[in-house]
Amino acid sequence: MNNVLGFLEAKLMPLAAKTAQQRHLGAIRGAYVSFMPFIIVGSILLVISSFPNQTYQQFMSQAFGESWSAIIEIPFNAVFSTMSLFISFLVAFRLAEHYGEDRISCGILALVAFLILTPFIKVAENGGITVMPVEWIGSKGLFVAMIGSLIWTELFCWLKRKKLVIKMPDGVPPAVQESFAALIPALLVMILVLGIRIVFENTHYNTIHQFIYEVVATPVRHYGTSYFGALMTVFSITILWSVGINSGSMINGIIRPLWMENQTDNIAAIQAGTTPPHIITEQFFDMIWMGGAGATLSLVIAMLIFARSKNMREVARLGAGASVFNINEPILFGLPVIMNPIMLIPFNLVPLVLVTVQYAAMKIGAVAVTTGVFIPWTLPPVISGFIVTGHLSGSVMQLLNLLIGAMLYLPFMRILDKQYRAAEVASVTQTDTTLAKQE
């Protein structure tokens, strides 16, 4: 096991560090972090409008009218139906921030480019009224929004570095200088984007959105959100944590775009009164990470009940409060779990087992599938299971997960507990011997 840890530390840590610092992944991750509060607020409103209780629904209808749920869902639809617009701006904004370039100009350029690539549909021939199809500015357009924003920002910054800008005389305010400096790069990028749109209009795909969705997004989402993809997701997070790399935000930031459309489909199904079609969403993993990476709340429970060493019981008591809110650094570094050959076995094994059990339970219909609503990651287990599934079975599943996790952690915890206990006894004996000699 020590050889394995040595290999991970020597080979995996540098690779993970480079990945975490990669500017394009960082821009995408930063964009979703910025937008996440609005997604959570929209999801809370959806929970309020779609709470699965007939008595509650009747009360709300009597109190606020039959159309109360549709009114509450307006902010939710405003966020989720236009998500790609915000992401296109934010990804470019974050990447420009990395380069120290004009963030607003890059963000607006990326948004304009996305709108150029998105076809408008004429809905009234005589009146000339056109609208933008909602499907491409919502979650289905995320790949074009993200990839496009990265490309247009890179090109914009490269053109500026090549001095293809309009220079203003000295004394002109900096804001005006930045605006004029963006003119030529923005014009060239927009001409390129328009050319791309024209090219795809002459193919059977008609739009780049359709091309990306069919050729790239759908296959990647299929495999990335499969059972095997779920196993790889949790293993990637725990194996990196094994050498002390806080990998949750990094891995989630990369995979979140794949989950997003599944969640949108599930939300649409809930609104239509049908069963959500997708098992693997971000909330599926929220049900697994009880206590944080490695589902360490199970370990805390096992330590509180069965630990005999003073050291382990003290760590469990100190870390229990934070673990309830899915913060497990006190456990990971206090026990420790990180770089600990004994505890890293269940730390990596438990999430794989829980994913398998939970996936099977949802697949056969024993547990409700997640509805797609977003929750804060600090929401305590059992409560979170009920909210993300809208059903009591979600809470029951989390309780079962805690039990399974505790059983898997227990044998390894006892080995470490015996070591600590033996060290404590030896320390007491040595102290007593020293005192006896002094007397």
Short mmCIF file of C-alpha atoms in Angstrom, two decimals:
data_model
loop_
_atom_site.label_atom_id
_atom_site.label_comp_id
_atom_site.label_asym_id
_atom_site.label_seq_id
_atom_site.Cartn_x
_atom_site.Cartn_y
_atom_site.Cartn_z
CA MET A 1 0.00 0.00 0.00
CA ASN A 2 2.88 2.35 0.72
CA ASN A 3 4.19 1.76 -2.79
CA VAL A 4 0.77 2.70 -4.17
CA LEU A 5 0.69 5.88 -2.11
CA GLY A 6 4.19 6.73 -3.24
CA PHE A 7 3.15 6.28 -6.87
CA LEU A 8 0.07 8.45 -6.39
CA GLU A 9 2.07 11.18 -4.69
CA ALA A 10 4.79 11.15 -7.34
CA LYS A 11 2.67 10.81 -10.47
CA LEU A 12 -0.90 11.80 -9.71
CA MET A 13 -0.40 14.90 -7.61
CA PRO A 14 1.53 16.87 -10.28
CA LEU A 15 -1.02 15.87 -12.93
CA ALA A 16 -3.96 16.83 -10.74
CA ALA A 17 -2.32 20.12 -9.79
CA LYS A 18 -1.82 21.00 -13.46
CA THR A 19 -5.41 20.06 -14.25
CA ALA A 20 -6.73 22.20 -11.41
CA GLN A 21 -4.71 25.16 -12.69
CA GLN A 22 -5.63 24.68 -16.36
CA ARG A 23 -7.10 28.01 -17.46
CA HIS A 24 -9.95 26.70 -19.63
CA LEU A 25 -11.22 24.24 -17.05
CA GLY A 26 -10.81 26.94 -14.43
CA ALA A 27 -12.89 29.36 -16.51
CA ILE A 28 -15.72 26.83 -16.88
CA ARG A 29 -15.55 25.94 -13.19
CA GLY A 30 -15.55 29.60 -12.19
CA ALA A 31 -18.52 30.35 -14.45
CA TYR A 32 -20.67 27.67 -12.81
CA VAL A 33 -19.60 28.76 -9.33
CA SER A 34 -20.72 32.31 -10.14
CA PHE A 35 -24.04 31.13 -11.54
CA MET A 36 -24.76 28.49 -8.89
CA PRO A 37 -26.60 30.79 -6.40
CA PHE A 38 -29.21 31.61 -9.05
CA ILE A 39 -29.61 27.93 -9.94
CA ILE A 40 -30.15 27.07 -6.27
CA VAL A 41 -32.70 29.87 -5.81
CA GLY A 42 -34.58 28.72 -8.90
CA SER A 43 -34.56 25.15 -7.60
CA ILE A 44 -35.92 26.24 -4.22
CA LEU A 45 -38.83 27.93 -5.98
CA LEU A 46 -39.46 24.75 -7.96
CA VAL A 47 -39.52 22.72 -4.74
CA ILE A 48 -42.07 25.18 -3.31
CA SER A 49 -44.30 24.89 -6.38
CA SER A 50 -43.95 21.13 -6.88
CA PHE A 51 -43.82 19.83 -3.31
CA PRO A 52 -45.24 16.28 -3.54
CA ASN A 53 -48.08 16.54 -1.07
CA GLN A 54 -51.73 16.74 -2.11
CA THR A 55 -52.87 18.56 1.04
CA TYR A 56 -50.12 21.16 0.57
CA GLN A 57 -51.04 21.68 -3.08
CA GLN A 58 -54.73 22.12 -2.25
CA PHE A 59 -53.95 24.60 0.53
CA MET A 60 -51.70 26.69 -1.73
CA SER A 61 -54.32 26.70 -4.50
CA GLN A 62 -57.02 27.86 -2.11
CA ALA A 63 -54.75 30.50 -0.55
CA PHE A 64 -53.13 31.91 -3.70
CA GLY A 65 -55.28 30.77 -6.62
CA GLU A 66 -55.08 27.94 -9.12
CA SER A 67 -52.21 29.53 -11.05
CA TRP A 68 -49.95 30.05 -8.02
CA SER A 69 -47.43 27.39 -9.06
CA ALA A 70 -47.04 28.80 -12.57
CA ILE A 71 -46.35 32.25 -11.13
CA ILE A 72 -43.73 30.94 -8.67
CA GLU A 73 -41.99 29.03 -11.47
CA ILE A 74 -41.45 32.18 -13.58
CA PRO A 75 -38.05 32.97 -11.96
CA PHE A 76 -37.11 29.31 -12.22
CA ASN A 77 -37.87 29.24 -15.95
CA ALA A 78 -36.04 32.54 -16.42
CA VAL A 79 -32.88 30.95 -15.01
CA PHE A 80 -33.01 27.47 -16.52
CA SER A 81 -34.45 28.36 -19.93
CA THR A 82 -31.70 30.93 -20.61
CA MET A 83 -28.80 29.25 -18.86
CA SER A 84 -26.51 29.10 -21.91
CA LEU A 85 -26.64 32.89 -22.32
CA PHE A 86 -25.29 33.47 -18.83
CA ILE A 87 -22.70 30.69 -19.06
CA SER A 88 -21.36 31.99 -22.38
CA PHE A 89 -20.77 35.40 -20.80
CA LEU A 90 -19.32 34.06 -17.55
CA VAL A 91 -16.88 31.57 -19.14
CA ALA A 92 -15.42 34.33 -21.33
CA PHE A 93 -15.37 36.70 -18.36
CA ARG A 94 -13.39 34.22 -16.24
CA LEU A 95 -10.93 33.36 -19.01
CA ALA A 96 -10.30 37.04 -19.76
CA GLU A 97 -9.76 37.55 -16.04
CA HIS A 98 -7.00 34.93 -16.17
CA TYR A 99 -5.28 36.81 -19.01
CA GLY A 100 -5.79 40.20 -17.42
CA GLU A 101 -7.79 41.34 -20.47
CA ASP A 102 -11.00 43.36 -20.68
CA ARG A 103 -13.46 41.00 -19.00
CA ILE A 104 -16.64 42.85 -19.98
CA SER A 105 -15.70 43.09 -23.66
CA CYS A 106 -14.82 39.39 -23.80
CA GLY A 107 -18.03 38.43 -22.03
CA ILE A 108 -20.21 40.53 -24.32
CA LEU A 109 -18.36 39.27 -27.41
CA ALA A 110 -18.90 35.64 -26.38
CA LEU A 111 -22.59 36.32 -25.76
CA VAL A 112 -23.01 38.06 -29.13
CA ALA A 113 -21.17 35.22 -30.88
CA PHE A 114 -23.46 32.69 -29.22
CA LEU A 115 -26.52 34.63 -30.38
CA ILE A 116 -25.14 34.79 -33.94
CA LEU A 117 -24.79 31.00 -33.98
CA THR A 118 -28.27 30.50 -32.55
CA PRO A 119 -30.99 30.58 -35.23
CA PHE A 120 -34.07 32.74 -34.89
CA ILE A 121 -37.43 31.31 -35.92
CA LYS A 122 -40.03 33.39 -37.72
CA VAL A 123 -43.42 32.88 -36.09
CA ALA A 124 -45.46 35.47 -37.95
CA GLU A 125 -44.85 35.85 -41.68
CA ASN A 126 -46.81 39.07 -42.14
CA GLY A 127 -45.73 40.79 -38.97
CA GLY A 128 -42.15 39.63 -39.33
CA ILE A 129 -42.01 38.48 -35.70
CA THR A 130 -39.05 36.25 -34.88
CA VAL A 131 -38.14 34.46 -31.69
CA MET A 132 -35.16 32.49 -30.47
CA PRO A 133 -35.77 28.76 -29.84
CA VAL A 134 -35.62 28.15 -26.11
CA GLU A 135 -34.06 24.70 -26.55
CA TRP A 136 -30.70 26.14 -27.65
CA ILE A 137 -30.41 28.89 -25.05
CA GLY A 138 -31.20 26.49 -22.22
CA SER A 139 -29.16 23.47 -21.15
CA LYS A 140 -28.95 21.97 -24.67
CA GLY A 141 -26.85 24.91 -25.80
CA LEU A 142 -24.28 24.66 -23.01
CA PHE A 143 -21.61 22.91 -25.06
CA VAL A 144 -21.71 25.57 -27.79
CA ALA A 145 -21.79 28.28 -25.13
CA MET A 146 -18.78 26.94 -23.23
CA ILE A 147 -16.59 25.79 -26.12
CA GLY A 148 -17.42 28.88 -28.15
CA SER A 149 -16.66 31.27 -25.29
CA LEU A 150 -13.24 29.70 -24.80
CA ILE A 151 -12.40 29.90 -28.53
CA TRP A 152 -13.67 33.45 -29.08
CA THR A 153 -11.89 34.74 -25.98
CA GLU A 154 -8.62 33.07 -26.93
CA LEU A 155 -8.88 34.53 -30.44
CA PHE A 156 -9.81 37.98 -29.14
CA CYS A 157 -6.86 38.03 -26.74
CA TRP A 158 -4.48 36.75 -29.45
CA LEU A 159 -5.54 39.50 -31.86
CA LYS A 160 -4.97 42.10 -29.18
CA ARG A 161 -1.51 40.70 -28.47
CA LYS A 162 -0.77 41.02 -32.19
CA LYS A 163 -1.60 44.75 -31.85
CA LEU A 164 -4.60 44.59 -34.22
CA VAL A 165 -6.22 47.40 -32.30
CA ILE A 166 -7.15 51.04 -32.70
CA LYS A 167 -4.80 53.16 -30.61
CA MET A 168 -6.18 56.28 -29.03
CA PRO A 169 -4.17 59.42 -28.22
CA ASP A 170 -2.74 59.94 -24.75
CA GLY A 171 -5.16 61.49 -22.32
CA VAL A 172 -8.17 59.47 -23.49
CA PRO A 173 -9.90 57.82 -20.50
CA PRO A 174 -8.90 54.15 -20.02
CA ALA A 175 -12.49 52.93 -20.46
CA VAL A 176 -12.68 54.60 -23.88
CA GLN A 177 -9.28 53.18 -24.85
CA GLU A 178 -10.43 49.66 -23.95
CA SER A 179 -13.61 50.07 -25.99
CA PHE A 180 -11.76 51.17 -29.13
CA ALA A 181 -9.04 48.55 -28.62
CA ALA A 182 -11.77 45.88 -28.78
CA LEU A 183 -13.25 47.08 -32.09
CA ILE A 184 -11.05 45.28 -34.63
CA PRO A 185 -10.62 42.00 -32.67
CA ALA A 186 -14.37 41.88 -31.98
CA LEU A 187 -15.20 42.59 -35.64
CA LEU A 188 -12.90 39.82 -36.89
CA VAL A 189 -14.30 37.32 -34.39
CA MET A 190 -17.89 38.17 -35.32
CA ILE A 191 -17.13 37.79 -39.04
CA LEU A 192 -15.64 34.35 -38.33
CA VAL A 193 -18.66 33.34 -36.25
CA LEU A 194 -21.03 34.50 -38.99
CA GLY A 195 -19.07 32.42 -41.50
CA ILE A 196 -19.42 29.35 -39.27
CA ARG A 197 -23.16 29.88 -39.07
CA ILE A 198 -23.44 30.14 -42.89
CA VAL A 199 -21.39 26.96 -43.36
CA PHE A 200 -23.62 24.93 -41.04
CA GLU A 201 -26.79 26.31 -42.62
CA ASN A 202 -25.70 24.51 -45.78
CA THR A 203 -25.34 21.12 -44.09
CA HIS A 204 -28.01 18.67 -43.00
CA TYR A 205 -27.37 19.76 -39.39
CA ASN A 206 -28.57 23.32 -40.21
CA THR A 207 -26.94 24.74 -37.05
CA ILE A 208 -23.73 24.21 -35.12
CA HIS A 209 -25.93 23.56 -32.09
CA GLN A 210 -27.43 20.48 -33.73
CA PHE A 211 -23.99 19.30 -34.88
CA ILE A 212 -22.40 19.63 -31.42
CA TYR A 213 -25.43 18.11 -29.72
CA GLU A 214 -25.53 15.02 -31.96
CA VAL A 215 -21.83 14.41 -32.54
CA VAL A 216 -20.26 15.52 -29.25
CA ALA A 217 -22.68 16.31 -26.42
CA THR A 218 -25.03 13.32 -26.63
CA PRO A 219 -22.33 10.58 -26.71
CA VAL A 220 -20.26 12.26 -23.99
CA ARG A 221 -23.33 12.77 -21.79
CA HIS A 222 -24.44 9.18 -22.36
CA TYR A 223 -21.18 7.65 -21.16
CA GLY A 224 -20.36 10.35 -18.61
CA THR A 225 -23.71 9.95 -16.84
CA SER A 226 -23.90 6.17 -17.05
CA TYR A 227 -23.36 3.80 -14.13
CA PHE A 228 -19.75 3.33 -15.19
CA GLY A 229 -19.34 7.10 -15.49
CA ALA A 230 -20.72 7.50 -11.96
CA LEU A 231 -18.17 5.00 -10.63
CA MET A 232 -15.34 6.85 -12.37
CA THR A 233 -16.59 10.16 -10.97
CA VAL A 234 -16.54 9.11 -7.31
CA PHE A 235 -13.28 7.20 -7.72
CA SER A 236 -11.60 10.23 -9.32
CA ILE A 237 -12.63 12.38 -6.38
CA THR A 238 -11.53 9.95 -3.64
CA ILE A 239 -8.25 8.90 -5.29
CA LEU A 240 -7.19 12.53 -5.55
CA TRP A 241 -8.29 13.23 -1.98
CA SER A 242 -6.15 10.23 -0.97
CA VAL A 243 -3.06 12.35 -1.54
CA GLY A 244 -4.57 15.53 -0.10
CA ILE A 245 -5.96 17.19 -3.24
CA ASN A 246 -9.33 18.84 -2.68
CA SER A 247 -10.80 17.37 -5.85
CA GLY A 248 -14.55 17.76 -5.42
CA SER A 249 -14.91 21.20 -6.97
CA MET A 250 -12.39 20.34 -9.69
CA ILE A 251 -14.09 17.12 -10.84
CA ASN A 252 -17.60 18.53 -10.44
CA GLY A 253 -16.65 21.61 -12.44
CA ILE A 254 -15.57 19.42 -15.35
CA ILE A 255 -18.53 17.03 -15.29
CA ARG A 256 -21.30 19.43 -14.24
CA PRO A 257 -22.19 20.37 -17.85
CA LEU A 258 -22.92 16.68 -18.50
CA TRP A 259 -25.24 16.50 -15.50
CA MET A 260 -27.00 19.76 -16.29
CA GLU A 261 -29.11 18.53 -19.19
CA ASN A 262 -30.12 15.37 -17.31
CA GLN A 263 -31.31 17.57 -14.48
CA THR A 264 -33.21 19.82 -16.88
CA ASP A 265 -34.92 16.77 -18.40
CA ASN A 266 -35.86 15.51 -14.94
CA ILE A 267 -37.25 18.91 -13.93
CA ALA A 268 -39.33 19.04 -17.11
CA ALA A 269 -40.68 15.57 -16.35
CA ILE A 270 -41.65 16.61 -12.82
CA GLN A 271 -43.45 19.68 -14.17
CA ALA A 272 -45.29 17.45 -16.64
CA GLY A 273 -46.27 15.01 -13.89
CA THR A 274 -44.19 12.11 -15.26
CA THR A 275 -41.29 10.06 -13.87
CA PRO A 276 -37.85 11.68 -14.26
CA PRO A 277 -35.92 9.78 -16.97
CA HIS A 278 -32.32 10.11 -15.69
CA ILE A 279 -30.76 8.47 -12.64
CA ILE A 280 -27.33 10.12 -12.74
CA THR A 281 -27.48 13.80 -11.88
CA GLU A 282 -25.46 15.99 -9.56
CA GLN A 283 -28.03 15.34 -6.84
CA PHE A 284 -27.43 11.59 -7.17
CA PHE A 285 -23.95 12.26 -5.82
CA ASP A 286 -25.27 14.67 -3.19
CA MET A 287 -27.01 11.62 -1.73
CA ILE A 288 -23.71 9.70 -1.71
CA TRP A 289 -21.35 12.32 -0.24
CA MET A 290 -22.75 12.24 3.28
CA GLY A 291 -20.15 13.89 5.47
CA GLY A 292 -18.09 14.85 2.42
CA ALA A 293 -15.82 12.92 0.06
CA GLY A 294 -15.64 9.25 0.95
CA ALA A 295 -19.04 9.42 2.69
CA THR A 296 -17.10 9.88 5.93
CA LEU A 297 -20.18 10.54 8.06
CA SER A 298 -20.45 6.74 8.13
CA LEU A 299 -16.93 6.60 9.53
CA VAL A 300 -17.78 9.21 12.17
CA ILE A 301 -20.81 7.18 13.26
CA ALA A 302 -18.70 4.02 13.48
CA MET A 303 -16.05 5.85 15.54
CA LEU A 304 -18.59 7.37 17.93
CA ILE A 305 -20.13 3.95 18.65
CA PHE A 306 -17.19 1.54 18.52
CA ALA A 307 -13.93 3.47 19.02
CA ARG A 308 -12.12 2.80 22.28
CA SER A 309 -9.00 4.89 21.89
CA LYS A 310 -9.09 8.37 23.34
CA ASN A 311 -7.54 9.84 20.20
CA MET A 312 -10.15 8.43 17.82
CA ARG A 313 -13.11 9.28 20.03
CA GLU A 314 -11.86 12.85 20.40
CA VAL A 315 -11.45 13.23 16.62
CA ALA A 316 -14.97 11.83 16.11
CA ARG A 317 -16.52 14.25 18.60
CA LEU A 318 -14.69 17.24 17.17
CA GLY A 319 -15.52 16.34 13.57
CA ALA A 320 -19.12 15.19 14.01
CA GLY A 321 -20.71 18.64 13.85
CA ALA A 322 -18.92 19.61 10.65
CA SER A 323 -19.56 16.18 9.10
CA VAL A 324 -23.32 16.61 9.45
CA PHE A 325 -22.94 19.55 7.07
CA ASN A 326 -20.69 17.55 4.71
CA ILE A 327 -17.42 19.16 5.80
CA ASN A 328 -14.91 16.43 6.55
CA GLU A 329 -11.47 18.08 6.68
CA PRO A 330 -11.31 17.58 10.49
CA ILE A 331 -11.73 13.83 9.92
CA LEU A 332 -9.53 13.55 6.81
CA PHE A 333 -6.58 15.31 8.41
CA GLY A 334 -7.31 14.69 12.08
CA LEU A 335 -7.69 10.90 12.10
CA PRO A 336 -6.00 10.96 9.55
CA VAL A 337 -7.49 9.39 6.43
CA ILE A 338 -5.21 11.19 3.97
CA MET A 339 -2.03 9.20 3.23
CA ASN A 340 -3.14 6.54 5.71
CA PRO A 341 -2.69 3.05 4.15
CA ILE A 342 -5.35 1.52 6.39
CA MET A 343 -8.16 4.03 6.01
CA LEU A 344 -7.67 4.78 2.30
CA ILE A 345 -8.98 1.34 1.37
CA PRO A 346 -12.54 1.94 2.66
CA PHE A 347 -12.30 5.65 1.77
CA ASN A 348 -12.09 4.69 -1.92
CA LEU A 349 -14.26 1.57 -1.66
CA VAL A 350 -17.31 2.90 0.20
CA PRO A 351 -18.43 5.43 -2.48
CA LEU A 352 -18.16 2.76 -5.21
CA VAL A 353 -20.40 0.43 -3.20
CA LEU A 354 -22.90 3.18 -2.38
CA VAL A 355 -23.14 4.26 -6.03
CA THR A 356 -23.83 0.65 -7.01
CA VAL A 357 -26.50 0.10 -4.35
CA GLN A 358 -28.21 3.44 -4.92
CA TYR A 359 -28.13 3.13 -8.71
CA ALA A 360 -29.66 -0.36 -8.53
CA ALA A 361 -32.36 0.83 -6.09
CA MET A 362 -33.34 3.71 -8.40
CA LYS A 363 -33.13 1.53 -11.49
CA ILE A 364 -35.66 -0.98 -10.16
CA GLY A 365 -37.92 1.78 -8.79
CA ALA A 366 -37.38 1.04 -5.10
CA VAL A 367 -36.09 4.61 -4.59
CA ALA A 368 -37.37 7.73 -6.32
CA VAL A 369 -35.07 9.25 -8.95
CA THR A 370 -33.72 12.72 -8.21
CA THR A 371 -35.95 15.48 -9.54
CA GLY A 372 -33.10 17.70 -10.72
CA VAL A 373 -33.58 20.49 -8.17
CA PHE A 374 -30.32 21.96 -6.87
CA ILE A 375 -29.49 22.07 -3.18
CA PRO A 376 -26.63 23.65 -1.21
CA TRP A 377 -23.92 21.01 -0.75
CA THR A 378 -23.93 21.66 3.02
CA LEU A 379 -27.52 20.44 3.44
CA PRO A 380 -27.48 17.60 6.01
CA PRO A 381 -28.13 13.99 4.91
CA VAL A 382 -31.62 12.50 5.18
CA ILE A 383 -33.08 16.00 4.69
CA SER A 384 -31.19 16.33 1.40
CA GLY A 385 -32.34 12.89 0.25
CA PHE A 386 -35.97 13.84 0.73
CA ILE A 387 -35.61 17.20 -1.02
CA VAL A 388 -33.71 16.01 -4.10
CA THR A 389 -36.08 13.09 -4.72
CA GLY A 390 -39.28 14.67 -3.43
CA HIS A 391 -39.98 11.35 -1.75
CA LEU A 392 -39.39 9.70 1.63
CA SER A 393 -37.52 6.88 -0.12
CA GLY A 394 -34.65 9.32 -0.71
CA SER A 395 -34.19 9.73 3.04
CA VAL A 396 -34.46 5.97 3.59
CA MET A 397 -31.81 5.42 0.91
CA GLN A 398 -29.42 7.78 2.68
CA LEU A 399 -29.98 6.02 6.01
CA LEU A 400 -29.21 2.71 4.29
CA ASN A 401 -26.11 4.26 2.71
CA LEU A 402 -24.94 5.41 6.15
CA LEU A 403 -25.40 1.90 7.54
CA ILE A 404 -23.57 0.24 4.65
CA GLY A 405 -20.76 2.77 4.84
CA ALA A 406 -20.36 2.31 8.60
CA MET A 407 -20.18 -1.48 8.19
CA LEU A 408 -17.49 -1.17 5.52
CA TYR A 409 -15.45 1.36 7.49
CA LEU A 410 -15.73 -0.54 10.78
CA PRO A 411 -13.11 -3.33 10.28
CA PHE A 412 -10.48 -0.85 9.11
CA MET A 413 -11.40 1.63 11.82
CA ARG A 414 -10.92 -1.07 14.46
CA ILE A 415 -7.43 -1.86 13.18
CA LEU A 416 -6.44 1.79 13.50
CA ASP A 417 -8.26 2.07 16.83
CA LYS A 418 -6.24 -0.84 18.27
CA GLN A 419 -3.02 0.84 17.14
CA TYR A 420 -4.01 4.10 18.82
CA ARG A 421 -5.18 2.27 21.94
CA ALA A 422 -1.91 0.34 22.18
CA ALA A 423 0.08 3.55 21.76
CA GLU A 424 -1.98 5.25 24.49
CA VAL A 425 -1.50 2.33 26.91
CA ALA A 426 2.22 2.29 26.18
CA SER A 427 2.40 6.03 26.77
CA VAL A 428 0.60 5.71 30.13
CA THR A 429 2.84 2.82 31.17
CA GLN A 430 5.96 4.75 30.23
CA THR A 431 4.74 7.78 32.18
CA ASP A 432 4.02 5.67 35.25
CA THR A 433 7.46 4.05 35.02
CA THR A 434 9.15 7.42 34.76
CA LEU A 435 7.26 8.76 37.77
CA ALA A 436 8.12 5.65 39.80
CA LYS A 437 11.81 6.09 39.05
CA GLN A 438 11.67 9.74 40.10
CA GLU A 439 10.16 8.77 43.43
#
